[in-house]
Amino acid sequence: MPSGPLPLTLANLLLGPGSRARRTPDRAFDRLVDAAGPVQDDERFADDFRHLLRCWAGAERLTPVGWLSARGHVGRHLANRARIRRLLAEHPDIEREPVERPVFVVGLPRTATTLTHGILSLSADHRCPLLWELLTPDLELPPEEREKAITTARRLVGGINLFSPRFRHIHNLRPEGPEECTFALPHTVMPLSQAVIPEYLPWHETRDFEADYRYLKQIYQVLQYGRPRRRWVLKSPLHLENLDALRAVFPDAVIVWTHRDPATALASFCSLVEHGMAVNTRPLDLHGIGATWLELLARSAARGLAARAGIPRESLVDVPYSWLGADPAAGAPKLYAAVGARWTEADAARLPAVATRPRGTRVHSYDLARYGLTRTDVDTAFADYNALRAEVDRA
């Protein structure tokens, strides 16, 4: 496999000497803590990220850019945690901010969760977190500090697009556009989309995620404090495996579950992982990507199905791919009605901005066989989910 785009090759050469810090991940972690702020009375949060960085340091075929990305990921979460804790101490009223009947868009990746979230973001009555806010959550900032935070997000997106030019054709990150909770949740399976970290998965599988969702709520309370209150519309495919924890913290949440043929969704997602992972890991094991994400997403669907039985019918909205993938203009009003929102002419006028492929991006092509998978593999792994999807399509 080629070494990648020239900018990525040069970056790996320049960062090579610094990547020796992988040999002493605890020392690297302590430096990140020093930069982020105090962790007194928050040792569990810090210890969990120490464990993640240790696992990441031992990842197979991790590049120098990959090690920089790992430290950036951990350092950002530590810094955000310190800021949120400081703000809660300075403004105790933050935790009394109501987060009422939030909408959570969930579903397997590549099932139109982004499109669904974008359509719901059109309403003036709705509030979606923006990428730059998720990367550096804070109270209302002065213009200079706000621009600095947005610039940080622009640099992150610019780096991804520079090192993986095809990534934006698959998932177009916009610094000032709505984005998913994945950027704010402390622990998800997304590190496994960047590096081969087998030690992280068993730890992740047995984790109690309720504390992570309590922290996620605090982040949205911070972003709401001192600003007009609107209904939160949130999104992440990775919520699907943690619906019980989500609903324990947000008991009145409306769950919008998007559906699509998992064979198509998995092929598309493996392609997304390939182009993102290529920035951090060389060479890639494409069949390993297929096997890993077949297992992870099948487990996610199974956990979602198990949690689904406990969700009140009035709090659950099923959205088949045909609603929005084929004709967003016809599906959007149905979506709004299903979540108890009002679809207006102003929303309809803005619909093309989120339903049309971004200018300059190309059609995304993908193939299960590239990742060593067959339709039979996927249909077998997702048999129970496919039975539900058939019911949704008939309804």
Coordinates of C-alpha atoms in Angstrom, one line a residue:
M1 CA 0.0 0.0 0.0
P2 CA 1.4 3.5 -0.9
S3 CA 2.7 5.6 2.0
G4 CA -0.1 8.1 1.4
P5 CA -0.4 11.7 0.2
L6 CA 2.9 13.6 0.1
P7 CA 1.9 15.9 3.0
L8 CA 1.2 12.9 5.2
T9 CA 4.5 11.3 4.2
L10 CA 6.4 14.5 5.1
A11 CA 4.5 14.9 8.4
N12 CA 5.4 11.3 9.4
L13 CA 9.1 12.0 8.7
L14 CA 9.1 15.2 10.7
L15 CA 7.2 13.7 13.6
G16 CA 9.2 10.4 13.7
P17 CA 11.7 11.4 16.4
G18 CA 8.8 12.6 18.7
S19 CA 6.9 9.3 18.4
R20 CA 9.5 7.6 20.6
A21 CA 7.4 8.9 23.5
R22 CA 5.1 5.9 22.8
R23 CA 7.7 3.8 24.7
T24 CA 6.7 5.7 27.9
P25 CA 3.0 6.4 27.6
D26 CA 2.5 7.2 31.3
R27 CA 5.1 10.0 31.1
A28 CA 3.3 11.3 27.9
F29 CA 0.0 11.1 29.8
D30 CA 1.3 13.1 32.8
R31 CA 2.5 15.8 30.5
L32 CA -1.0 16.0 29.0
V33 CA -2.5 16.3 32.5
D34 CA -0.1 19.1 33.4
A35 CA -1.2 21.0 30.3
A36 CA -5.0 20.3 30.8
G37 CA -5.4 21.2 34.5
P38 CA -6.0 19.5 37.8
V39 CA -7.6 16.1 38.1
Q40 CA -8.0 16.0 41.9
D41 CA -11.3 14.3 42.9
D42 CA -11.6 13.1 39.3
E43 CA -9.1 10.3 39.3
R44 CA -11.4 7.8 37.6
F45 CA -11.8 10.0 34.6
A46 CA -8.1 10.5 34.3
D47 CA -7.3 6.8 34.9
D48 CA -9.6 5.7 32.1
F49 CA -7.8 8.0 29.7
R50 CA -4.5 6.9 30.9
H51 CA -5.6 3.3 30.1
L52 CA -6.7 4.4 26.6
L53 CA -3.4 6.1 25.9
R54 CA -1.5 3.0 27.1
C55 CA -3.5 0.9 24.7
W56 CA -3.0 3.4 21.8
A57 CA 0.7 3.5 22.4
G58 CA 0.9 -0.2 21.8
A59 CA -1.2 -0.1 18.6
E60 CA 0.2 -2.1 15.7
R61 CA 1.6 -0.1 12.8
L62 CA 0.8 3.3 14.4
T63 CA 2.4 6.1 12.5
P64 CA 4.0 9.2 14.0
V65 CA 1.0 11.2 12.9
G66 CA -1.2 8.5 14.5
W67 CA 0.6 8.9 17.8
L68 CA 0.2 12.7 17.6
S69 CA -3.5 12.1 16.9
A70 CA -3.8 9.8 20.0
R71 CA -2.2 12.4 22.3
G72 CA -4.4 15.1 20.8
H73 CA -7.5 13.1 21.4
V74 CA -6.6 12.4 25.0
G75 CA -5.4 15.9 25.7
R76 CA -8.5 17.5 24.3
H77 CA -10.8 15.4 26.5
L78 CA -8.7 16.1 29.6
A79 CA -8.7 19.9 28.9
N80 CA -12.5 19.9 28.3
R81 CA -13.1 18.0 31.4
A82 CA -11.1 20.4 33.5
R83 CA -12.9 23.4 31.9
I84 CA -16.4 21.9 32.5
R85 CA -15.6 21.1 36.1
R86 CA -14.3 24.6 36.7
L87 CA -17.4 26.1 35.1
L88 CA -19.7 24.0 37.2
A89 CA -17.9 25.1 40.3
E90 CA -18.1 28.8 39.3
H91 CA -21.7 28.6 38.2
P92 CA -23.6 25.9 40.2
D93 CA -26.8 26.9 38.3
I94 CA -25.5 25.3 35.2
E95 CA -26.5 21.8 36.4
R96 CA -30.1 23.1 36.9
E97 CA -30.4 23.9 33.2
P98 CA -33.2 21.8 31.9
V99 CA -32.5 19.5 28.9
E100 CA -36.1 18.8 28.0
R101 CA -37.3 16.1 25.5
P102 CA -34.0 16.1 23.5
V103 CA -34.0 14.3 20.2
F104 CA -31.3 11.7 19.7
V105 CA -30.7 10.5 16.2
V106 CA -29.2 7.0 16.4
G107 CA -28.8 4.0 14.0
L108 CA -26.0 2.1 12.4
P109 CA -23.4 4.4 10.7
R110 CA -24.1 5.4 7.1
T111 CA -27.9 5.0 7.5
A112 CA -28.6 8.7 6.9
T113 CA -28.1 9.8 10.5
T114 CA -26.2 12.9 9.3
L115 CA -28.9 13.8 6.8
T116 CA -31.6 13.3 9.5
H117 CA -29.7 15.4 12.0
G118 CA -29.1 18.1 9.4
I119 CA -32.8 18.2 8.5
L120 CA -33.8 18.5 12.1
S121 CA -31.3 21.3 12.6
L122 CA -33.2 23.5 10.2
S123 CA -35.8 24.6 12.7
A124 CA -35.3 27.8 14.6
D125 CA -36.8 26.0 17.6
H126 CA -34.0 23.4 17.6
R127 CA -30.4 23.6 18.9
C128 CA -27.7 21.3 17.4
P129 CA -24.1 21.4 18.8
L130 CA -21.6 22.7 16.2
L131 CA -18.3 20.9 15.7
W132 CA -16.2 23.7 17.2
E133 CA -18.4 23.7 20.3
L134 CA -18.0 20.0 20.7
L135 CA -14.2 20.3 20.4
T136 CA -14.0 23.1 23.0
P137 CA -17.3 23.4 24.9
D138 CA -17.6 26.6 26.9
L139 CA -19.9 29.4 27.9
E140 CA -20.6 32.2 25.5
L141 CA -17.2 33.5 24.4
P142 CA -16.0 37.0 23.5
P143 CA -15.6 37.4 19.7
E144 CA -11.8 36.9 19.8
E145 CA -11.9 33.7 21.8
R146 CA -14.8 32.4 19.8
E147 CA -12.9 32.9 16.6
K148 CA -9.8 31.2 18.1
A149 CA -12.0 28.1 19.0
I150 CA -13.4 28.0 15.5
T151 CA -9.9 28.3 14.0
T152 CA -8.8 25.3 16.0
A153 CA -11.7 23.3 14.5
R154 CA -10.8 24.6 11.0
R155 CA -7.2 23.4 11.5
L156 CA -8.4 19.9 12.6
V157 CA -10.7 19.6 9.6
G158 CA -8.0 21.0 7.3
G159 CA -5.5 18.5 8.5
I160 CA -7.9 15.6 7.9
N161 CA -8.7 16.8 4.4
L162 CA -5.0 17.4 3.7
F163 CA -3.8 14.0 4.9
S164 CA -6.9 12.0 3.6
P165 CA -8.2 14.0 0.6
R166 CA -11.1 11.5 -0.1
F167 CA -12.4 11.6 3.5
R168 CA -14.6 14.7 2.9
H169 CA -16.3 13.0 0.0
I170 CA -17.6 10.4 2.5
H171 CA -18.2 12.6 5.6
N172 CA -17.9 16.3 5.1
L173 CA -16.8 17.9 8.4
R174 CA -17.7 21.5 8.8
P175 CA -16.2 23.5 11.7
E176 CA -19.3 25.6 12.1
G177 CA -21.9 22.9 11.1
P178 CA -23.9 20.5 13.3
E179 CA -21.9 17.5 14.4
E180 CA -22.4 14.4 16.5
C181 CA -22.0 13.7 20.2
T182 CA -19.1 11.3 19.4
F183 CA -16.7 14.3 19.7
A184 CA -17.9 15.0 23.2
L185 CA -18.4 11.5 24.7
P186 CA -15.4 10.4 26.6
H187 CA -15.3 6.8 25.5
T188 CA -16.6 5.3 22.3
V189 CA -15.3 2.7 19.9
M190 CA -14.0 5.4 17.5
P191 CA -10.4 4.9 18.5
L192 CA -10.7 1.5 16.9
S193 CA -11.4 3.3 13.6
Q194 CA -8.0 5.0 13.8
A195 CA -5.7 2.3 15.1
V196 CA -5.4 -1.5 15.8
I197 CA -6.0 -1.5 19.6
P198 CA -7.1 -5.0 20.6
E199 CA -6.5 -4.3 24.3
Y200 CA -9.1 -1.5 24.3
L201 CA -12.1 -3.5 23.2
P202 CA -12.5 -5.9 26.2
W203 CA -12.2 -2.9 28.5
H204 CA -14.8 -1.0 26.5
E205 CA -17.2 -3.9 26.3
T206 CA -17.5 -4.1 30.1
R207 CA -17.7 -0.4 30.8
D208 CA -20.6 1.3 32.5
F209 CA -21.3 4.3 30.3
E210 CA -23.9 6.1 32.5
A211 CA -21.2 8.4 33.9
D212 CA -20.2 9.4 30.4
Y213 CA -23.7 10.4 29.6
R214 CA -24.0 12.4 32.8
Y215 CA -20.9 14.3 31.6
L216 CA -22.4 14.7 28.1
K217 CA -25.5 16.3 29.7
Q218 CA -23.2 18.7 31.6
I219 CA -21.6 19.7 28.3
Y220 CA -24.9 20.6 26.8
Q221 CA -26.0 22.4 30.0
V222 CA -22.8 24.5 29.7
L223 CA -23.5 25.2 26.0
Q224 CA -27.1 26.2 27.0
Y225 CA -26.3 28.3 30.0
G226 CA -27.0 32.0 29.6
R227 CA -28.4 31.5 26.0
P228 CA -31.9 31.1 24.6
R229 CA -33.3 27.6 25.4
R230 CA -34.2 25.5 22.4
R231 CA -34.9 21.9 22.0
W232 CA -31.6 19.9 21.7
V233 CA -31.3 17.8 18.6
L234 CA -28.3 15.4 19.0
K235 CA -26.9 12.6 17.0
S236 CA -24.4 9.7 17.0
P237 CA -24.6 6.2 15.5
L238 CA -22.6 5.2 18.6
H239 CA -25.5 5.9 20.9
L240 CA -27.1 2.8 19.5
E241 CA -25.1 0.4 21.8
N242 CA -25.7 2.5 24.9
L243 CA -29.4 3.4 24.7
D244 CA -29.9 2.2 28.3
A245 CA -27.3 4.6 29.7
L246 CA -28.6 7.4 27.5
R247 CA -32.1 7.0 28.7
A248 CA -31.0 6.7 32.3
V249 CA -29.6 10.3 32.0
F250 CA -32.2 11.6 29.5
P251 CA -35.4 9.8 30.5
D252 CA -37.7 11.9 28.3
A253 CA -35.5 11.7 25.2
V254 CA -37.1 11.0 21.8
I255 CA -35.1 8.4 20.0
V256 CA -35.0 8.7 16.2
W257 CA -33.6 5.4 14.8
T258 CA -32.6 5.5 11.1
H259 CA -32.7 2.2 9.1
R260 CA -30.9 1.0 6.0
D261 CA -29.7 -2.3 4.6
P262 CA -26.8 -3.2 6.9
A263 CA -24.8 -4.7 4.0
T264 CA -24.8 -1.3 2.3
A265 CA -24.2 0.6 5.5
L266 CA -21.3 -1.6 6.5
A267 CA -19.5 -1.4 3.2
S268 CA -19.9 2.4 3.2
F269 CA -18.6 2.6 6.8
C270 CA -15.6 0.3 6.2
S271 CA -14.7 2.7 3.4
L272 CA -15.0 5.7 5.8
V273 CA -12.8 3.8 8.3
E274 CA -10.2 2.9 5.6
H275 CA -9.7 6.6 4.6
G276 CA -9.7 7.9 8.2
M277 CA -7.4 5.1 9.5
A278 CA -4.9 5.5 6.7
V279 CA -3.8 8.8 8.3
N280 CA -2.8 7.0 11.5
T281 CA -2.0 3.4 10.6
R282 CA 0.3 2.0 7.8
P283 CA -0.1 -0.4 6.2
L284 CA -3.8 -1.1 6.5
D285 CA -5.3 -4.5 6.9
L286 CA -8.5 -4.1 4.9
H287 CA -9.9 -7.5 5.8
G288 CA -9.2 -6.7 9.4
I289 CA -11.3 -3.6 9.1
G290 CA -14.1 -5.6 7.7
A291 CA -13.9 -8.3 10.4
T292 CA -13.6 -5.7 13.3
W293 CA -16.5 -3.6 12.2
L294 CA -18.8 -6.5 11.3
E295 CA -18.4 -7.6 14.9
L296 CA -18.7 -4.2 16.5
L297 CA -21.7 -3.0 14.5
A298 CA -23.5 -6.3 14.9
R299 CA -23.0 -6.1 18.6
S300 CA -24.2 -2.5 18.6
A301 CA -27.4 -3.5 16.7
A302 CA -28.0 -6.3 19.1
R303 CA -27.6 -4.1 22.1
G304 CA -29.9 -1.5 20.5
L305 CA -32.6 -4.1 19.9
A306 CA -32.4 -5.3 23.5
A307 CA -32.8 -1.7 24.8
R308 CA -35.6 -0.9 22.4
A309 CA -38.0 -3.1 24.3
G310 CA -37.8 -0.6 27.2
I311 CA -38.4 2.6 25.2
P312 CA -42.0 3.9 25.3
R313 CA -43.6 3.8 21.8
E314 CA -44.3 7.5 21.9
S315 CA -40.5 8.1 22.5
L316 CA -39.3 6.1 19.5
V317 CA -39.4 7.1 15.9
D318 CA -38.3 4.7 13.2
V319 CA -37.0 6.4 10.0
P320 CA -36.5 4.0 7.0
Y321 CA -33.9 5.1 4.5
S322 CA -36.6 5.7 1.9
W323 CA -38.0 8.6 3.9
L324 CA -35.0 10.9 3.4
G325 CA -32.6 9.1 1.1
A326 CA -35.0 9.0 -1.9
D327 CA -37.1 12.2 -1.5
P328 CA -36.1 14.5 1.4
A329 CA -38.8 17.0 0.5
A330 CA -41.5 14.4 1.1
G331 CA -39.8 12.8 4.1
A332 CA -38.8 15.9 6.1
P333 CA -42.4 16.9 7.1
K334 CA -43.1 13.3 8.2
L335 CA -39.9 13.4 10.3
Y336 CA -40.9 16.7 12.0
A337 CA -44.4 15.5 12.7
A338 CA -43.0 12.3 14.2
V339 CA -40.9 14.1 16.7
G340 CA -43.6 16.6 17.6
A341 CA -42.0 19.6 15.7
R342 CA -43.5 22.1 13.3
W343 CA -42.3 22.0 9.6
T344 CA -42.4 25.5 8.1
E345 CA -42.0 27.1 4.7
A346 CA -38.7 28.6 6.0
D347 CA -37.5 25.1 6.9
A348 CA -38.5 23.9 3.4
A349 CA -36.6 26.7 1.8
R350 CA -33.4 25.7 3.6
L351 CA -33.8 22.0 3.0
P352 CA -31.5 21.9 -0.2
A353 CA -28.6 23.3 1.9
V354 CA -28.5 20.0 3.9
A355 CA -30.0 17.5 1.4
T356 CA -27.8 18.3 -1.5
R357 CA -24.3 16.9 -1.9
P358 CA -21.7 19.5 -0.8
R359 CA -20.1 21.4 -3.7
G360 CA -16.8 19.8 -4.8
T361 CA -17.5 16.4 -3.3
R362 CA -17.8 13.2 -5.4
V363 CA -20.1 10.2 -5.2
H364 CA -18.9 7.7 -2.7
S365 CA -18.3 4.2 -4.0
Y366 CA -17.6 1.1 -1.9
D367 CA -17.7 -2.7 -2.0
L368 CA -18.0 -5.3 0.8
A369 CA -15.6 -7.6 -1.0
R370 CA -12.8 -5.1 -0.6
Y371 CA -13.0 -5.7 3.2
G372 CA -13.2 -9.5 2.9
L373 CA -17.0 -9.6 3.6
T374 CA -20.0 -11.1 1.7
R375 CA -23.6 -10.3 1.9
T376 CA -24.2 -13.7 3.6
D377 CA -21.7 -12.7 6.3
V378 CA -23.6 -9.5 7.0
D379 CA -27.1 -11.0 6.7
T380 CA -26.2 -13.7 9.2
A381 CA -24.7 -11.2 11.7
F382 CA -27.7 -8.9 11.4
A383 CA -30.5 -11.4 11.1
D384 CA -32.5 -10.0 14.1
Y385 CA -32.0 -6.4 13.0
N386 CA -33.0 -7.2 9.4
A387 CA -36.3 -8.7 10.8
L388 CA -37.0 -5.4 12.6
R389 CA -36.0 -3.4 9.5
A390 CA -38.6 -5.4 7.4
E391 CA -41.2 -4.5 10.0
V392 CA -40.3 -0.8 9.7
D393 CA -40.4 -0.9 5.9
R394 CA -43.9 -2.4 6.0
A395 CA -45.3 0.1 8.5

